[in-house]
Amino acid sequence: MISKRIEAAMAGSSAIRAMFMEGREMAARYGAEHVYDFSLGNPATPAPERLNGAIRELLENTDSLELHGYMANAGYEDVRGRIAENLNQRFGTDFAARNVLMTVGAAGGLNVVLKTLLDPGDEVIVFVPYFGEYRSYVGNYDGRLVEAATREEDFQPDLADFACKITARTKAVIINTPNNPTGVVYDEETMRGLARIMEEKEREFSTDIYLISDEPYRELVYDGIREEFLTKYYRNTIVGYSFSKSLSLPGERIGYVVVPDEAADSGLLLEGMSVANRILGFVNAPSLMQKAAALCVEEKTDVDFYDRNRRTLYEGLTGLGFTCIRPQGAFYLWMKSPVEQEEQFVEAAKKYHLILVKGSAFGRGGYVRLAYCVSHETIVNSMEAFAQLAAEYGLQKQS
Amino acid sequence: MISKRIEAAMAGSSAIRAMFMEGREMAARYGAEHVYDFSLGNPATPAPERLNGAIRELLENTDSLELHGYMANAGYEDVRGRIAENLNQRFGTDFAARNVLMTVGAAGGLNVVLKTLLDPGDEVIVFVPYFGEYRSYVGNYDGRLVEAATREEDFQPDLADFACKITARTKAVIINTPNNPTGVVYDEETMRGLARIMEEKEREFSTDIYLISDEPYRELVYDGIREEFLTKYYRNTIVGYSFSKSLSLPGERIGYVVVPDEAADSGLLLEGMSVANRILGFVNAPSLMQKAAALCVEEKTDVDFYDRNRRTLYEGLTGLGFTCIRPQGAFYLWMKSPVEQEEQFVEAAKKYHLILVKGSAFGRGGYVRLAYCVSHETIVNSMEAFAQLAAEYGLQKQS
């Protein structure tokens, strides 16, 4: 009796969740300390102290009907203003409250944007590998997902392939940098290249093509990489953000979307997104958390914690002879499977209580994803298991 | 550049919001105390004291990653169990955690249910007048909204018309009792009649037809009416609930859906709804508020506050010669327009700073809706304005 579309979603989109469940069962059987679960992208550091303090202050000082009540579907005006101001300070942008729409996390934000943009059959380009949920989000509005390639050596977008994939029906391009699952941060050359191609194609087809930048990992960058605000490269850029990772509160569902004034039909888009927020059933982003997030925009997550994990994992795995893309951001490591059928490798890893996610869950076989948002101890202790796995595949230790 | 569907939604669904904005502008011009705004269904009583206490306790006693982190898409197991237990105590039902799915308010819950049930072209029956958002929710999944009539004298469903509207494509029937906009509570005879007809039609067409009961106003009933849990009448009943009104926190977006074991494909439905929760971008209901709501299931909103408003408004308006349906629940009063074109009456009311919503926003012209979730003072003070309005239409005072 359930719909065919949800049946398909149930069958297709559960690889990460399935591995997570296997990890939990394994932990129950062998003890959590003997299972190395790299499946789920759940922050491993607690929320900054300030968050709970901010909530307490709000409970103390704010009228109940204001704190827990309805506001405009786009969110509280003062919260949107505070976020705009903070972005302007950090990135030299020029946003106002009107450019910001509060959303139920980045996932809610993407759905609101796609609902507002897509007519049935409109095409949305993603770069392989990509977060598997994008397929569902685009499908929700009868859009067509079009896959563009990345370069094998560094997983930056393959610009030549990208240019070929744009058609008169291309309505949007989703990018995700720092990237899930590869950990790659798009460099300036990539961003300028993407912008140039999109501008050319807009002229060629007389269309507007929106660049949707999905940035839940914006602040999680390493090796001195400077975070950028991507509206600077391309006029028709829409940025989706979530506080899930920066404030370690993924369960609270709080994020926002930014549409700059210079984007085509900016005002109409924002108005449409406000209606989409309502009719999709979000209505508005959770009220108390909107106000709490606004009080915490200056807070930073513990990047050093993830950085230490990253180094230990990357150095450990490459030392054992695995081929990995060196992560530059987010908390994912993208590792080449020693055999082309990476499902087989994922199965083999389970014998050593290592829980990995197959690359084909992200549209790219031959690789696996490791989420290193775990305790540092888990990584250190997992190395013996990885050594056994490497030995099984006859890998050569590197020195 | 925005989608045709959102364009249509923008044009069509803003009657309540438009009146609310007019009310605000009028308040800015003439002073809030001289404007009688009956447009918006926003609770007027503060959240129970216990809510903020519960939040403080949770901040104090719960690990940050547990309190603000991801959990299963269906919600925390213990929260779902606590809600099931509370329903069982109050209504003699037999639910367990597995029957409850936590949602982003009732609006989020309805979207999750419809996403899970509807294939394109499936029909969903609603009773006129109805909450206008149902049209958008059904349209989101390419369903077809089918309107069934209510009886002019008491706005209970017209069972004969209902029976005619069910076809082989009918997938669901949405009811809303206590009702927005009429304030009517469906009586036992209505419920038994609906159930009997649906069972007959299920046999006739060899289909399952789900009764979706949208119950944000469940506890707001007056005159000693006993609240019922509607799964008792009909096997294939799905109940959607929101804490928005019972705990006065509509901005927090917290509710749930109940699917009883006896519903057809119960397990599959719940699994599908869990996936729908994820892919629609809700992911899960806000985490802190899930736990806070579970600690507040015994709390009650101030029904007496709304009851006093109801009596004052109903007696005042009928005394002035207006024809009203006596509200039995929720916080809405449904009043006959003295002229068939109620838009004209709504316009005339504005002259006296009375903000009403036209019935055609709910699919039923010739009536207006008054939301009496306002201060009692507003109602008392509005009577002089209503008297002038009544005089303009030549109504006779009743004694």
Tab-separated table of C-alpha atoms in Angstrom, chain B residues 216-360:
chain	number	residue	atom	x	y	z
B	216	PRO	CA	-3.589	19.424	16.694
B	217	TYR	CA	-6.615	20.588	18.702
B	218	ARG	CA	-7.357	17.238	20.364
B	219	GLU	CA	-7.429	18.530	23.958
B	220	LEU	CA	-9.213	21.809	23.150
B	221	VAL	CA	-12.814	20.666	23.678
B	222	TYR	CA	-15.611	22.337	25.656
B	223	ASP	CA	-19.014	21.671	27.219
B	224	GLY	CA	-17.851	18.418	28.761
B	225	ILE	CA	-17.156	16.748	25.412
B	226	ARG	CA	-14.862	13.782	25.980
B	227	GLU	CA	-11.772	13.600	23.759
B	228	GLU	CA	-11.537	10.290	21.927
B	229	PHE	CA	-8.675	8.540	20.215
B	230	LEU	CA	-10.008	7.904	16.754
B	231	THR	CA	-8.205	4.644	16.065
B	232	LYS	CA	-11.046	2.979	17.949
B	233	TYR	CA	-13.577	3.486	15.155
B	234	TYR	CA	-11.766	2.306	12.083
B	235	ARG	CA	-8.895	-0.106	11.566
B	236	ASN	CA	-6.895	1.847	8.962
B	237	THR	CA	-6.603	5.034	10.995
B	238	ILE	CA	-3.415	7.113	11.158
B	239	VAL	CA	-3.331	9.879	13.759
B	240	GLY	CA	-1.223	13.011	13.393
B	241	TYR	CA	-0.669	15.189	16.435
B	242	SER	CA	1.185	18.360	17.357
B	243	PHE	CA	2.207	19.733	20.742
B	244	SER	CA	1.828	23.237	19.269
B	245	LYS	CA	-1.494	23.948	20.938
B	246	SER	CA	-1.391	21.691	24.005
B	247	LEU	CA	2.033	23.031	25.071
B	248	SER	CA	1.799	26.426	23.292
B	249	LEU	CA	4.971	25.918	21.252
B	250	PRO	CA	3.969	26.119	17.571
B	251	GLY	CA	7.361	27.584	16.633
B	252	GLU	CA	9.244	24.559	17.974
B	253	ARG	CA	7.843	22.148	15.395
B	254	ILE	CA	7.233	19.062	17.480
B	255	GLY	CA	4.554	16.436	16.926
B	256	TYR	CA	4.067	12.772	16.148
B	257	VAL	CA	2.192	10.275	14.008
B	258	VAL	CA	0.607	7.084	15.359
B	259	VAL	CA	0.057	4.000	13.179
B	260	PRO	CA	-1.679	1.180	15.060
B	261	ASP	CA	-0.576	-2.420	14.543
B	262	GLU	CA	-3.978	-3.301	13.102
B	263	ALA	CA	-3.628	-0.841	10.192
B	264	ALA	CA	-2.901	-2.529	6.866
B	265	ASP	CA	0.855	-2.844	6.279
B	266	SER	CA	1.505	-1.086	9.585
B	267	GLY	CA	5.169	-2.057	9.795
B	268	LEU	CA	5.899	-1.166	6.191
B	269	LEU	CA	4.096	2.155	6.578
B	270	LEU	CA	6.139	3.081	9.635
B	271	GLU	CA	9.358	2.077	7.914
B	272	GLY	CA	8.378	4.114	4.839
B	273	MET	CA	7.484	7.106	6.997
B	274	SER	CA	10.857	6.921	8.661
B	275	VAL	CA	12.526	7.081	5.236
B	276	ALA	CA	10.156	9.884	4.172
B	277	ASN	CA	11.101	11.832	7.304
B	278	ARG	CA	14.710	11.594	6.167
B	279	ILE	CA	14.436	12.259	2.442
B	280	LEU	CA	11.990	15.147	2.733
B	281	GLY	CA	14.747	16.866	4.713
B	282	PHE	CA	13.162	16.789	8.147
B	283	VAL	CA	15.633	13.966	9.049
B	284	ASN	CA	14.132	13.821	12.548
B	285	ALA	CA	11.981	15.922	14.878
B	286	PRO	CA	14.082	18.441	16.880
B	287	SER	CA	15.958	16.435	19.501
B	288	LEU	CA	15.791	18.599	22.636
B	289	MET	CA	12.077	19.282	22.065
B	290	GLN	CA	11.363	15.561	21.631
B	291	LYS	CA	12.728	14.938	25.104
B	292	ALA	CA	11.057	18.037	26.569
B	293	ALA	CA	7.666	17.040	25.138
B	294	ALA	CA	8.047	13.535	26.587
B	295	LEU	CA	8.538	15.103	30.030
B	296	CYS	CA	5.415	17.249	29.530
B	297	VAL	CA	2.859	14.738	28.208
B	298	GLU	CA	0.808	15.152	31.401
B	299	GLU	CA	0.673	18.948	31.038
B	300	LYS	CA	-2.529	20.618	29.943
B	301	THR	CA	-3.087	23.902	28.209
B	302	ASP	CA	-5.402	26.443	29.784
B	303	VAL	CA	-8.685	25.279	28.216
B	304	ASP	CA	-10.676	27.584	30.505
B	305	PHE	CA	-8.944	30.596	28.973
B	306	TYR	CA	-10.168	29.682	25.489
B	307	ASP	CA	-13.559	28.596	26.797
B	308	ARG	CA	-14.195	32.032	28.308
B	309	ASN	CA	-13.252	33.645	24.993
B	310	ARG	CA	-15.521	31.262	23.156
B	311	ARG	CA	-18.559	32.031	25.316
B	312	THR	CA	-18.045	35.769	25.259
B	313	LEU	CA	-17.569	35.837	21.507
B	314	TYR	CA	-20.368	33.436	20.614
B	315	GLU	CA	-22.896	35.058	22.929
B	316	GLY	CA	-21.845	38.542	21.878
B	317	LEU	CA	-22.088	37.846	18.155
B	318	THR	CA	-25.351	35.902	18.247
B	319	GLY	CA	-26.782	38.618	20.525
B	320	LEU	CA	-25.989	41.145	17.807
B	321	GLY	CA	-27.916	39.063	15.284
B	322	PHE	CA	-25.040	37.200	13.582
B	323	THR	CA	-25.551	33.531	12.739
B	324	CYS	CA	-22.728	31.396	14.163
B	325	ILE	CA	-21.943	27.724	14.522
B	326	ARG	CA	-21.497	27.176	18.248
B	327	PRO	CA	-17.845	26.072	18.639
B	328	GLN	CA	-17.318	22.777	20.434
B	329	GLY	CA	-13.535	22.669	20.175
B	330	ALA	CA	-10.324	24.297	18.859
B	331	PHE	CA	-10.263	28.111	19.010
B	332	TYR	CA	-12.220	29.042	15.899
B	333	LEU	CA	-15.693	30.418	15.410
B	334	TRP	CA	-17.454	29.977	12.061
B	335	MET	CA	-19.867	32.763	11.282
B	336	LYS	CA	-22.303	33.190	8.399
B	337	SER	CA	-21.688	36.253	6.317
B	338	PRO	CA	-24.803	38.441	6.079
B	339	VAL	CA	-24.137	38.589	2.321
B	340	GLU	CA	-23.288	35.662	0.053
B	341	GLN	CA	-20.010	37.281	-1.129
B	342	GLU	CA	-18.197	37.120	2.201
B	343	GLU	CA	-15.149	38.945	0.795
B	344	GLN	CA	-17.291	42.067	0.778
B	345	PHE	CA	-18.236	41.479	4.412
B	346	VAL	CA	-14.555	40.983	5.333
B	347	GLU	CA	-13.765	44.304	3.644
B	348	ALA	CA	-16.583	46.064	5.464
B	349	ALA	CA	-15.351	44.667	8.793
B	350	LYS	CA	-11.952	46.280	8.279
B	351	LYS	CA	-13.561	49.718	8.544
B	352	TYR	CA	-14.226	48.869	12.189
B	353	HIS	CA	-10.718	47.415	12.591
B	354	LEU	CA	-12.079	43.885	12.680
B	355	ILE	CA	-9.771	41.350	10.997
B	356	LEU	CA	-11.631	38.217	9.851
B	357	VAL	CA	-10.680	35.496	7.348
B	358	LYS	CA	-12.915	34.760	4.371
B	359	GLY	CA	-14.457	31.298	4.250
B	360	SER	CA	-13.360	30.743	0.663
